[in-house]
Short mmCIF file of C-alpha atoms in Angstrom, two decimals:
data_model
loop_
_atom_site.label_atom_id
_atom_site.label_comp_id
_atom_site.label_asym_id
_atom_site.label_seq_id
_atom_site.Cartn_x
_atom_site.Cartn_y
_atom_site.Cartn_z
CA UNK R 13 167.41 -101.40 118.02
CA UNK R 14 171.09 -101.00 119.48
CA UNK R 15 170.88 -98.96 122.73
CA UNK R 16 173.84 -95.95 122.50
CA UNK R 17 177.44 -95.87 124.33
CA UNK R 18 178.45 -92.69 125.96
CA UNK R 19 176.41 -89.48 125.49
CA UNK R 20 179.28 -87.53 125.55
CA UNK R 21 182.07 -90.10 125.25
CA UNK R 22 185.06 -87.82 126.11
CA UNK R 23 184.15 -86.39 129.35
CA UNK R 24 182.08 -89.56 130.20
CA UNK R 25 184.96 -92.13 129.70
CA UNK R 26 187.21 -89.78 131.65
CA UNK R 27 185.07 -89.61 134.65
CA UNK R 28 184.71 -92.87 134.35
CA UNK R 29 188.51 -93.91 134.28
CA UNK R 30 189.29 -91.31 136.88
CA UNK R 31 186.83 -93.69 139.61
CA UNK R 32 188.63 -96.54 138.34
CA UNK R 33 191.71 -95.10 138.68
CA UNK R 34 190.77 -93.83 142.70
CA UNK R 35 189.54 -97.12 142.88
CA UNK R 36 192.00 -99.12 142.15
CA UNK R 37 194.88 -96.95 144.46
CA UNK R 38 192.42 -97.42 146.86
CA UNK R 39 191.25 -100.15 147.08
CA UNK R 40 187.68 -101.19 148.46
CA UNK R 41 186.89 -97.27 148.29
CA UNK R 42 183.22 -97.50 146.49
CA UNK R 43 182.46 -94.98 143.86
CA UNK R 44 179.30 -93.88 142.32
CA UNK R 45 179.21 -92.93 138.88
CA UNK R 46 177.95 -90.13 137.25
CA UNK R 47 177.12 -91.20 133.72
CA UNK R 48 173.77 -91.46 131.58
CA UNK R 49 173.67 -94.71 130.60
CA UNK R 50 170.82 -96.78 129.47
CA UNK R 51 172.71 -100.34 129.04
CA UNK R 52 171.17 -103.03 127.86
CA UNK R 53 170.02 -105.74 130.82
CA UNK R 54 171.67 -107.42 132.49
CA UNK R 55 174.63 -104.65 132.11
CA UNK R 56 174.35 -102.51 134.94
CA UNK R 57 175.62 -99.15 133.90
CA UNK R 58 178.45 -99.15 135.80
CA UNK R 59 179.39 -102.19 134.30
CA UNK R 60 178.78 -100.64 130.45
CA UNK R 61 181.02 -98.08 131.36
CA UNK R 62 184.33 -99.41 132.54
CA UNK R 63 183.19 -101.91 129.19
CA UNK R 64 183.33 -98.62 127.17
CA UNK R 65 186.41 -96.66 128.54
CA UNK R 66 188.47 -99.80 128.82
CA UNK R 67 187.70 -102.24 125.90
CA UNK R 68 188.40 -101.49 122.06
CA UNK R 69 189.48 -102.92 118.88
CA UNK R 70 193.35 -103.17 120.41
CA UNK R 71 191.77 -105.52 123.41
CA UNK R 72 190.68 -109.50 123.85
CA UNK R 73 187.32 -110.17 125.72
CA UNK R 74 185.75 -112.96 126.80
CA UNK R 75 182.06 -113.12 127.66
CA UNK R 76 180.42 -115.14 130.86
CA UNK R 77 178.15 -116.48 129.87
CA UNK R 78 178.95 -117.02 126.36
CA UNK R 79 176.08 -115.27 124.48
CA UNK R 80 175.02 -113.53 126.88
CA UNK R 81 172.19 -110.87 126.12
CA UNK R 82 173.96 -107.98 126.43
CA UNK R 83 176.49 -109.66 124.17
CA UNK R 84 175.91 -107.66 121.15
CA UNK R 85 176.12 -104.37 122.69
CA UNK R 86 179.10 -105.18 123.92
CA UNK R 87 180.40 -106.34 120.40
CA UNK R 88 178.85 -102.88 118.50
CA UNK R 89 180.44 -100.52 121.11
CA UNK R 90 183.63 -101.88 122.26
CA UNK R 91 184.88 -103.89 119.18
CA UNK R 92 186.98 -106.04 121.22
CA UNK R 93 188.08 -109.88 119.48
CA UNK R 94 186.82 -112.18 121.16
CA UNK R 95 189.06 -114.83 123.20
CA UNK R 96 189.20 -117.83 125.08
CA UNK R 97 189.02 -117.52 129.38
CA UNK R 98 192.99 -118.24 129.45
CA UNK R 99 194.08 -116.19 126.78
CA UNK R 100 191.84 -113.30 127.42
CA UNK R 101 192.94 -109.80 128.52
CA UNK R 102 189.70 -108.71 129.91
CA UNK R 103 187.23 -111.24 130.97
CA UNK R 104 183.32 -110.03 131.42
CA UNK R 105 181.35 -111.67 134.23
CA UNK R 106 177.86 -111.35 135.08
CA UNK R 107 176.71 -113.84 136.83
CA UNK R 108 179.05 -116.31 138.67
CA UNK R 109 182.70 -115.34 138.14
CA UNK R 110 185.20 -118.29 136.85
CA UNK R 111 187.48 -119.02 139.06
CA UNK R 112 190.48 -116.68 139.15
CA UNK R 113 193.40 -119.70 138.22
CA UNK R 114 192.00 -120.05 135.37
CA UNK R 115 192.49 -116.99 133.52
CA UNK R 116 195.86 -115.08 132.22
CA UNK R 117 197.59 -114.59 135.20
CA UNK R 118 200.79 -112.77 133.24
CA UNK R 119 204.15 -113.91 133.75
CA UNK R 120 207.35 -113.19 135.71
CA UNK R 121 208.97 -110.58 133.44
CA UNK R 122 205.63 -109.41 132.04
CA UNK R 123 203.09 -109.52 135.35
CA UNK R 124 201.37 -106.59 133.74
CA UNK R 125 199.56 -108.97 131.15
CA UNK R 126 197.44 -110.76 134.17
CA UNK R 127 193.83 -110.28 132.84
CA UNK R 128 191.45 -107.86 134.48
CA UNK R 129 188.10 -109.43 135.68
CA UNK R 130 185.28 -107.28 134.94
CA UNK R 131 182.82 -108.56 137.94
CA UNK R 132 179.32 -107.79 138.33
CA UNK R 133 178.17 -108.25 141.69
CA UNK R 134 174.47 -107.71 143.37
CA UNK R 135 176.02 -105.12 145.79
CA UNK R 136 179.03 -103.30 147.19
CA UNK R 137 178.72 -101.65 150.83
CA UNK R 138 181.96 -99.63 151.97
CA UNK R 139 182.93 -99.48 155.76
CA UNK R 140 181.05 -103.51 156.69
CA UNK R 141 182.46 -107.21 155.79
CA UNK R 142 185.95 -107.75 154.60
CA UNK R 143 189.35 -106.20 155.78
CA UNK R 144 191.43 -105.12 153.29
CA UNK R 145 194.85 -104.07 153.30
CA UNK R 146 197.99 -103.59 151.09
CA UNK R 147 199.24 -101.08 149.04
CA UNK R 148 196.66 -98.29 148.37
CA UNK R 149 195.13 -98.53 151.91
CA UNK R 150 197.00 -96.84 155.19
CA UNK R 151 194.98 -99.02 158.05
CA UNK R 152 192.42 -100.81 156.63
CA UNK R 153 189.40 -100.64 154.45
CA UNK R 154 186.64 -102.20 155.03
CA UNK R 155 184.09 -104.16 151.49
CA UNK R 156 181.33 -105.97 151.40
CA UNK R 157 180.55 -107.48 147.94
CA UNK R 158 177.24 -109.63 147.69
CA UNK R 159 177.30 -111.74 144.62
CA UNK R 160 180.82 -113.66 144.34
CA UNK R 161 181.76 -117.32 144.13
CA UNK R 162 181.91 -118.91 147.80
CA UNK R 163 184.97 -119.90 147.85
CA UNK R 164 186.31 -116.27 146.78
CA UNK R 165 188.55 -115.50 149.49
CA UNK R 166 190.13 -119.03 148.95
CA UNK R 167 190.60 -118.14 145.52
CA UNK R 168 192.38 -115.11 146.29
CA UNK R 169 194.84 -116.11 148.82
CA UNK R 170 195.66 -118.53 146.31
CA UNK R 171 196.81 -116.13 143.90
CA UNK R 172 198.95 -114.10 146.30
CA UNK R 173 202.15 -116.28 146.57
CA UNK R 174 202.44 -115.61 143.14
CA UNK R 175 202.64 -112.04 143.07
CA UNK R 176 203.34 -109.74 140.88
CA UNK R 177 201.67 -112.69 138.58
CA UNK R 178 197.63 -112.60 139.21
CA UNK R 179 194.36 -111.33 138.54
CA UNK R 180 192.95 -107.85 139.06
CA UNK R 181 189.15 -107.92 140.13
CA UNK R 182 187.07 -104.51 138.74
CA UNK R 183 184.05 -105.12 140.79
CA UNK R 184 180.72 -103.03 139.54
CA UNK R 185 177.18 -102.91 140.78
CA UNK R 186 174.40 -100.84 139.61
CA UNK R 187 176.11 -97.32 139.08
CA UNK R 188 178.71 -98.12 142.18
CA UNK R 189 182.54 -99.71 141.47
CA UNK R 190 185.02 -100.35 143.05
CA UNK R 191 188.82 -102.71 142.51
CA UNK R 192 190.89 -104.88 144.05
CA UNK R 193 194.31 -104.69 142.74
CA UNK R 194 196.06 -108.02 142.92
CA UNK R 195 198.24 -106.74 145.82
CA UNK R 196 195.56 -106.66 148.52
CA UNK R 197 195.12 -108.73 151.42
CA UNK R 198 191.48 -109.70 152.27
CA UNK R 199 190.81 -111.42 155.41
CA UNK R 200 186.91 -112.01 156.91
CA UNK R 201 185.42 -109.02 158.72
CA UNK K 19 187.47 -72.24 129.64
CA UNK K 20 186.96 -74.00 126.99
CA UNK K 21 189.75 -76.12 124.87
CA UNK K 22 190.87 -75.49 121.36
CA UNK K 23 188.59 -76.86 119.41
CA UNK K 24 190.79 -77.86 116.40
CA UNK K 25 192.47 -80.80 119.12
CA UNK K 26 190.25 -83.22 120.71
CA UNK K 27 190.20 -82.77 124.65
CA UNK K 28 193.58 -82.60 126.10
CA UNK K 29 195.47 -83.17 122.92
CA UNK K 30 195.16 -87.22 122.73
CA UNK K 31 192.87 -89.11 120.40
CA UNK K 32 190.36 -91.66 122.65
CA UNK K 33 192.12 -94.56 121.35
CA UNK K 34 195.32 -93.55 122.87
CA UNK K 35 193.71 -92.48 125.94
CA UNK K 36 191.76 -95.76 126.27
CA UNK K 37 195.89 -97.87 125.70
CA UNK K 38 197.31 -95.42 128.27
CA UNK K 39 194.25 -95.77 130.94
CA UNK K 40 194.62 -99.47 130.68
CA UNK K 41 198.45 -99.44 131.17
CA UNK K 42 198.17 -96.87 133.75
CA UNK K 43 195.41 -99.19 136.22
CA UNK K 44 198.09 -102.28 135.64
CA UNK K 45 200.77 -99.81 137.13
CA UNK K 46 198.84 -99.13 140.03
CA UNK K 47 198.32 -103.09 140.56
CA UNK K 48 201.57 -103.68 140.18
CA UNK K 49 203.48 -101.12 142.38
CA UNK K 50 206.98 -100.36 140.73
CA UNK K 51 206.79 -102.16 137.84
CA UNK K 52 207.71 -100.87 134.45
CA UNK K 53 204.87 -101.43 132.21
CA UNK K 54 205.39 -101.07 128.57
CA UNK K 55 202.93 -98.65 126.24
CA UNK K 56 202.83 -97.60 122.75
CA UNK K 57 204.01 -93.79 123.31
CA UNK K 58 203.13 -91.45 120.87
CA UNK K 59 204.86 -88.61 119.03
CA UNK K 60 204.34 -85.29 120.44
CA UNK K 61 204.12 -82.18 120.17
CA UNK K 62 207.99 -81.16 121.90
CA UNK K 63 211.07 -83.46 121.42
CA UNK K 64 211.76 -86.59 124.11
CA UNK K 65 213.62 -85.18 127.23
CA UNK K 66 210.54 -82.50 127.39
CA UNK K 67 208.52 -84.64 129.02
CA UNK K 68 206.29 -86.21 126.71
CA UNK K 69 205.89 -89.34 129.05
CA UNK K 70 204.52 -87.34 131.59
CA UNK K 71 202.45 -84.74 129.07
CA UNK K 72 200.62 -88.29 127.69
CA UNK K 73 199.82 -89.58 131.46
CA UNK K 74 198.51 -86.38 132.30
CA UNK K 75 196.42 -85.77 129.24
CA UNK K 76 195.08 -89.10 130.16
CA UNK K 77 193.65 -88.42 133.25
CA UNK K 78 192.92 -84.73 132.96
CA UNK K 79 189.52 -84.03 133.35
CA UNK K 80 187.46 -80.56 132.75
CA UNK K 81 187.52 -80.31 136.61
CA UNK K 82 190.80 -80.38 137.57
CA UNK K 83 193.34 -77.98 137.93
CA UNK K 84 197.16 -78.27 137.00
CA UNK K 85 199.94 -77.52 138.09
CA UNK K 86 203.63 -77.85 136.65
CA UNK K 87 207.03 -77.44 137.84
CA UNK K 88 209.94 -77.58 136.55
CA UNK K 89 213.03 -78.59 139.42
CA UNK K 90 210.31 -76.82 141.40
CA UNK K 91 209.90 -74.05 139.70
CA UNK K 92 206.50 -72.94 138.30
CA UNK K 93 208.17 -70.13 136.02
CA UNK K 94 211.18 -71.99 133.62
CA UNK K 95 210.38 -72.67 130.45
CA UNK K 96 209.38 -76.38 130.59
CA UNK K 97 207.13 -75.33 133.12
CA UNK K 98 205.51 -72.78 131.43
CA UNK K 99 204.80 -74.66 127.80
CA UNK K 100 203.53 -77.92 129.02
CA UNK K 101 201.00 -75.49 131.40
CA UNK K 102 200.22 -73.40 128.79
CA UNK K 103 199.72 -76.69 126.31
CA UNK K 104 197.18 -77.78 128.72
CA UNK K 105 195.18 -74.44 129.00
CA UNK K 106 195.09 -74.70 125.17
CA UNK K 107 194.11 -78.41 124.65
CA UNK K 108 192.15 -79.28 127.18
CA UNK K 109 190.93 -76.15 128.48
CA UNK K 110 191.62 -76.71 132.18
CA UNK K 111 192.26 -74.58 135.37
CA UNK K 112 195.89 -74.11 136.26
CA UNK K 113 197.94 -72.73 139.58
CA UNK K 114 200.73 -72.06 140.43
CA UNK K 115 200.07 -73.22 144.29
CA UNK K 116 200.56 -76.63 145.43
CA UNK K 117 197.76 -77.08 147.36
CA UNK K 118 195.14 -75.93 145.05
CA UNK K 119 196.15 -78.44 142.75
CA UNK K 120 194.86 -81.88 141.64
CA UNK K 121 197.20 -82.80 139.18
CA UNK K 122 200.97 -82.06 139.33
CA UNK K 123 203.08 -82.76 137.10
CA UNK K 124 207.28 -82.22 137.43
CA UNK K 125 210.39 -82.49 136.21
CA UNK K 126 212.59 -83.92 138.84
CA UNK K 127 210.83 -82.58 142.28
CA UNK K 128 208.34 -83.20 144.67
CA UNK K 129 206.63 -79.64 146.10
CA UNK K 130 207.84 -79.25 149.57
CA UNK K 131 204.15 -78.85 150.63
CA UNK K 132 202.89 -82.46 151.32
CA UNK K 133 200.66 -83.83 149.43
CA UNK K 134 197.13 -84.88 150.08
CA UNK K 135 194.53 -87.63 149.04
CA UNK K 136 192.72 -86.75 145.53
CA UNK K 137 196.28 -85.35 144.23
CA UNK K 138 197.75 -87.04 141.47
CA UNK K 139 201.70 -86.26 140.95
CA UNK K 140 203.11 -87.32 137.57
CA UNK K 141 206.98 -87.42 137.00
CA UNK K 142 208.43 -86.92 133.36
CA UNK K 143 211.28 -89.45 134.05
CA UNK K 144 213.89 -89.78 131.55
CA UNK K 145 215.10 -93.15 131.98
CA UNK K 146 212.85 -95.77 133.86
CA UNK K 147 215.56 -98.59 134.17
CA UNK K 148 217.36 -98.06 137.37
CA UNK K 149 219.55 -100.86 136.55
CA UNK K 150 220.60 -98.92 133.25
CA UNK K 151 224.19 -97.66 133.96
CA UNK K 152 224.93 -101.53 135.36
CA UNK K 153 223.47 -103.85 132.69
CA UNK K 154 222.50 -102.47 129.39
CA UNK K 155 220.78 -105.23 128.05
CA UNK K 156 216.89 -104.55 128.83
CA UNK K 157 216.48 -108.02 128.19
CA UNK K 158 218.63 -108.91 130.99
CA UNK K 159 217.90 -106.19 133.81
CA UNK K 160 213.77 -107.38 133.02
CA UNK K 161 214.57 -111.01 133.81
CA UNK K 162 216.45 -109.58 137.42
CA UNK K 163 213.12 -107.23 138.11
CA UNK K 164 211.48 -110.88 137.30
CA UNK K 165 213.53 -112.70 139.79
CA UNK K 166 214.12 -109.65 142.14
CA UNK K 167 217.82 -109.63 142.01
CA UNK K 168 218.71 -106.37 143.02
CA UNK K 169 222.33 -107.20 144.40
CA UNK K 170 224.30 -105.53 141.61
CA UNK K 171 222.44 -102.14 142.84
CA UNK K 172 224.04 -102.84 146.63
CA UNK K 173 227.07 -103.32 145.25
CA UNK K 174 227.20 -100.18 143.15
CA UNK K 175 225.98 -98.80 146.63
CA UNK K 176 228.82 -100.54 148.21
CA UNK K 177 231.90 -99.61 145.74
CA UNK K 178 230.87 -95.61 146.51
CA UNK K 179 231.32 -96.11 149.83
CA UNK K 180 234.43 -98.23 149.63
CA UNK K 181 235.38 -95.31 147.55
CA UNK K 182 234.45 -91.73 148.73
CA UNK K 183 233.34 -92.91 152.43
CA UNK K 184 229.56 -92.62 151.56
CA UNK K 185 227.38 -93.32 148.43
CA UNK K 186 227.71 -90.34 145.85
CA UNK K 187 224.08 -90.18 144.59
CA UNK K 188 222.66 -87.49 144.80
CA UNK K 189 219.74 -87.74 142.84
CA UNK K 190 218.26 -90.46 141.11
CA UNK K 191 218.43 -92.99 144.27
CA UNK K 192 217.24 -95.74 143.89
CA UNK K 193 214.37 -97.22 146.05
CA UNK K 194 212.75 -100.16 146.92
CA UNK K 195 208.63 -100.25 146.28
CA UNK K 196 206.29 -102.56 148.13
CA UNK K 197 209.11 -104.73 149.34
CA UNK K 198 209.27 -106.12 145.58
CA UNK K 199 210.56 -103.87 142.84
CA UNK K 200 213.51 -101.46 142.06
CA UNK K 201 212.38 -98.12 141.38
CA UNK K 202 213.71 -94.98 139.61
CA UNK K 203 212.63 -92.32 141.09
CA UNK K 204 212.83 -90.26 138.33
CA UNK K 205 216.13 -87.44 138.71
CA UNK K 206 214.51 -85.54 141.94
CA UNK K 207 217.15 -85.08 145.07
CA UNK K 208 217.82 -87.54 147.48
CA UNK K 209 216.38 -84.91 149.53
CA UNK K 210 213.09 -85.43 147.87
CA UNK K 211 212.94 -89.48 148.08
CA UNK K 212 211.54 -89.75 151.94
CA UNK K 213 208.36 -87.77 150.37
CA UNK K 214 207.88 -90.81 148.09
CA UNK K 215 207.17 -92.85 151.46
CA UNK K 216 203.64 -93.55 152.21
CA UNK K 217 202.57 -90.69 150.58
CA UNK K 218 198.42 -89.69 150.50
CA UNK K 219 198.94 -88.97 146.49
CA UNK K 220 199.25 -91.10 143.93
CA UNK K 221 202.55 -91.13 142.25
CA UNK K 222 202.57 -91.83 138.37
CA UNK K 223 205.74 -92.05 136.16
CA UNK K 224 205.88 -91.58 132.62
CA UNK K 225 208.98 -92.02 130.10
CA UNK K 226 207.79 -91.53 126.53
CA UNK K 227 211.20 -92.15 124.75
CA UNK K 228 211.56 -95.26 126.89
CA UNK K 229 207.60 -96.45 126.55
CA UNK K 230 206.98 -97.24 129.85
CA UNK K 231 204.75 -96.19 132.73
CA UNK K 232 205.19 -96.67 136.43
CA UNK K 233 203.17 -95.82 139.53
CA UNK K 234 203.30 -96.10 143.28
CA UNK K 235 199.65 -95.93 144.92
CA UNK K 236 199.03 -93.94 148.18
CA UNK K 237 200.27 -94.98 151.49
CA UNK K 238 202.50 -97.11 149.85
CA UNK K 239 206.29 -98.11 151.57
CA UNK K 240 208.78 -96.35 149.62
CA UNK K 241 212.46 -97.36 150.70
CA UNK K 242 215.88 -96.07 149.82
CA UNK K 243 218.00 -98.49 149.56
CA UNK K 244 221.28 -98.23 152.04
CA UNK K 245 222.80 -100.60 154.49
CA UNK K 246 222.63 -100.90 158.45
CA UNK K 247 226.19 -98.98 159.00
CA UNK K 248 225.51 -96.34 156.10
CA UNK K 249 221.97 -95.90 156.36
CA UNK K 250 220.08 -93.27 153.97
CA UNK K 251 220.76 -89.53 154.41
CA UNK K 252 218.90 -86.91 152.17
CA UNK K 253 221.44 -83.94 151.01
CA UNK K 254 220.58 -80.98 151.53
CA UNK K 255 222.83 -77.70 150.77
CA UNK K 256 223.86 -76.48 154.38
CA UNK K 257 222.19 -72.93 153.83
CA UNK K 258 219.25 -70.11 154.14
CA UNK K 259 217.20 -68.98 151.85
CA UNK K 260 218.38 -65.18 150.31
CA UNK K 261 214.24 -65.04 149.90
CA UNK K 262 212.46 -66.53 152.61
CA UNK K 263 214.82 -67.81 155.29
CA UNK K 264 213.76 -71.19 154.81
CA UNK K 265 215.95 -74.03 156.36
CA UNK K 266 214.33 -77.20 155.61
CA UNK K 267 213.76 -76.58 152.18
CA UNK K 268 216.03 -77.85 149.16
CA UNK K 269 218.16 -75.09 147.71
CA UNK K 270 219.79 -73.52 144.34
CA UNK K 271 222.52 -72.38 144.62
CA UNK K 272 222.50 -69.41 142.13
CA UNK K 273 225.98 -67.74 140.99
CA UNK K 274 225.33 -64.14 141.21
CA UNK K 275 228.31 -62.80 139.46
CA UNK K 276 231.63 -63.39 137.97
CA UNK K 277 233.63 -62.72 141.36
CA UNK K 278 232.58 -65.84 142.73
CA UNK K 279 229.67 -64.52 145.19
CA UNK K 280 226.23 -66.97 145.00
CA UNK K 281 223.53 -67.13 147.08
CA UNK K 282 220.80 -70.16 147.99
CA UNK K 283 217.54 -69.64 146.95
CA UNK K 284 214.45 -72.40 147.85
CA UNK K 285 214.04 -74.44 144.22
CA UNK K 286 210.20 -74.56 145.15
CA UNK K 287 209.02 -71.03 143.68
CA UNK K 288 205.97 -71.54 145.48
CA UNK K 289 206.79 -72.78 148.86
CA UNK K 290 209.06 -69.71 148.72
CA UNK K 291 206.51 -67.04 148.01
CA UNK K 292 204.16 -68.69 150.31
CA UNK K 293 206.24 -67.74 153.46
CA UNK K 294 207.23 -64.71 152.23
CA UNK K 295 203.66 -63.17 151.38
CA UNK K 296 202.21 -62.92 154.91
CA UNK K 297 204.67 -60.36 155.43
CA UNK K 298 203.68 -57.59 152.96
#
């Protein structure tokens, strides 16, 4: 039996996008949202609903895992054709993220076509851990994501010299999100 | 209130919403860059704002409450239809005061009362390019954004000054976002640009005939461009307010009859009121 989307998918996808949206001008700011969302394991439902207010027929999605169980939810509700990690325009990760060279990182005259990374991570604690800073922040903010690969940092101060080409990381756990735009700076707390 | 129930919520179908959100988050991630989107047709001609009636129906939410000006003004008639849409379509709370506000949208100014975090500002900019009037060819002024090759804009700078002793822009001036890319600020005073500097608010941009959508993100450095011996001054009309006495905010000046007398008047209708209310 296919679990639902959205109860009430208008006012539900614009809360939604209105966190991401905060969350992404701000970045490491953690929000909570307020949806009713029984997703599928192992979506957590902050991860089925940036899936549902962000992916359609109009997008390319890749899955990580491949096949993953959750897989067919994803198909039913958000339509999205399926693509390979490079050529994909959102890329879904549950359990170890790929690393971030080797998806669509946009180009020179067209930066905005960098993929986003859909990330789910084991937790997200505002105020601890990393210092962030860049556009969106006026001192510093301060993350703490449990859950990504160990060389993540590495990874992202690789992708910096190439700004505005890059990645930009939507980072969800349980009903919390939060972004990191790819013009932040993240050094160790 | 609720919204008319022959549209869906705010006027846009999801689909459109869903393209629009998407462009809109790669605007905030790229800070100053034009991002292309598939604007739709709408309901008033281009040049009425439809770029910035499709951002805001995008975002609007049943909480928020709106606010629009037109060149500051909360009562012309651009003002008054695209706030009046809204009530109908989606429903939503509006004012006519700045600070009650969480969504502004304008034509061509920034409300003199600063902005705070949780606002969103959206501009209905007519033309996005600010390399426009000095290479045509979109194909060509994308590849300088690409390479950052702004030096045809200091030179434009540089022939006004050669010329009238001081660059002649009064509105429209370009800045500098992030370090990295060219920016039209949309047509609001020169006056207005030093607002656009690490402001708390987010700043969207949307040009519907053009199809593209722009942002700056809070506390984000917001230059104008100049040079070291002419650096950047804001115009402002050397005057008073005939309302309010105001003399740091930007003022019409407002012909009064056919014998030549005019008066200055604050363009932001609600700053104005604001100062003058107390004293009833």
């Amino acid at each position: 039996m296919m679990r639902p989307g959205f109860h009430d998918p208008v006012p539900e996808a614009q809360g939604c996008f209105r966190a991401m949206l905060d969350a992404m001008s701000r970045p490491g700011r953690v929000h909570t949202l307020d949806v009713a969302l029984d997703a599928p394991p192992p979506l957590a439902p902050a991860t089925a609903a940036v899936l549902l207010t962000l992916a359609d027929a109009e997008t390319s999605l890749h899955l990580m895992p491949d096949g993953a169980a959750a897989g067919d939810w994803v198909r039913f509700h958000c339509g999205s054709a399926p693509a390979s990690l490079p050529e994909a325009s959102f890329v879904l990760s549950l359990g170890i993220h790929p690393p971030l060279s080797a998806l669509r990182q946009g180009s020179e005259e067209a930066p905005e076509q960098g993929a986003t990374l859909i990330c789910q991570v084991r937790s997200l604690t505002e105020g601890e851990g990393w210092r962030l800073a860049g556009p969106g922040i006026r001192d510093f903010h301060h993350l703490r994501v449990e859950g990504l690969a160990a060389d993540f940092l590495q990874q992202w101060a690789a992708q910096r010299p190439a700004f505005p080409r890059g990645v930009d990381i939507i980072l969800c756990a349980g009903r919390q999100l939060a972004a990191l735009p790819r013009t932040v700076t993240i050094e160790e707390g | 209130m609720s919204h008319d129930p022959g549209y869906n919520f705010a006027y846009l179908d999801e689909g459109t919403k869903r393209m629009i959100r998407r462009t809109l988050l790669k605007a905030v991630a790229i800070p100053g860059h034009q991002v292309p989107f598939g604007a739709r047709e709408m309901p008033l001609p281009y040049g009425w704002g439809t770029g910035g009636i499709q951002v805001t129906a995008s975002i609007l939410g049943r909480d928020d409450t709106l606010k629009v000006i037109d060149q500051g003004a909360d009562d012309t008639t651009n003002a008054v239809s695209i706030r009046r849409f809204f009530a109908r379509v989606a429903g939503v709370r509006t004012t006519t005061r700045t600070a009650e506000a969480t969504v502004i949208q304008t034509r061509h100014r920034i409300p003199e009362a600063p902005l705070r975090e949780g606002q969103v500002i959206v501009y209905q900019v007519p033309m996005p390019e600010p390399l426009f009037r000095l290479e045509p060819r979109l194909a060509e002024t994308r590849r300088m954004h690409a390479l950052a090759d702004y030096g045809l804009m200091h030179v434009k700078l540089y022939e006004d000054i050669a010329r009238h002793g001081h660059v002649s822009t009064a509105y429209n001036y370009p800045v500098m976002v992030g370090g990295r890319y060219l920016m039209s600020p949309s047509p609001i005073p020169a006056f207005d640009n030093p607002k656009m500097d690490h402001m708390p608010a987010l700043q969207l941009f949307g040009a519907g005939r053009e199809k593209k959508i722009y942002a700056v993100p809070p506390y984000t450095s917001v230059r104008s461009l100049d040079f070291e011996d002419h650096p950047f001054r804001p115009h402002r009309a050397d005057g008073t307010c005939a309302f309010c006495g105001a003399r740091d905010s930007y003022l019409d000046e407002v012909v009064c009859d056919d014998q030549g007398s005019r008066m200055f008047i604050c363009s932001d209708t609600d700053y104005c009121e604001s100062r003058w209310e107390p004293e009833q």
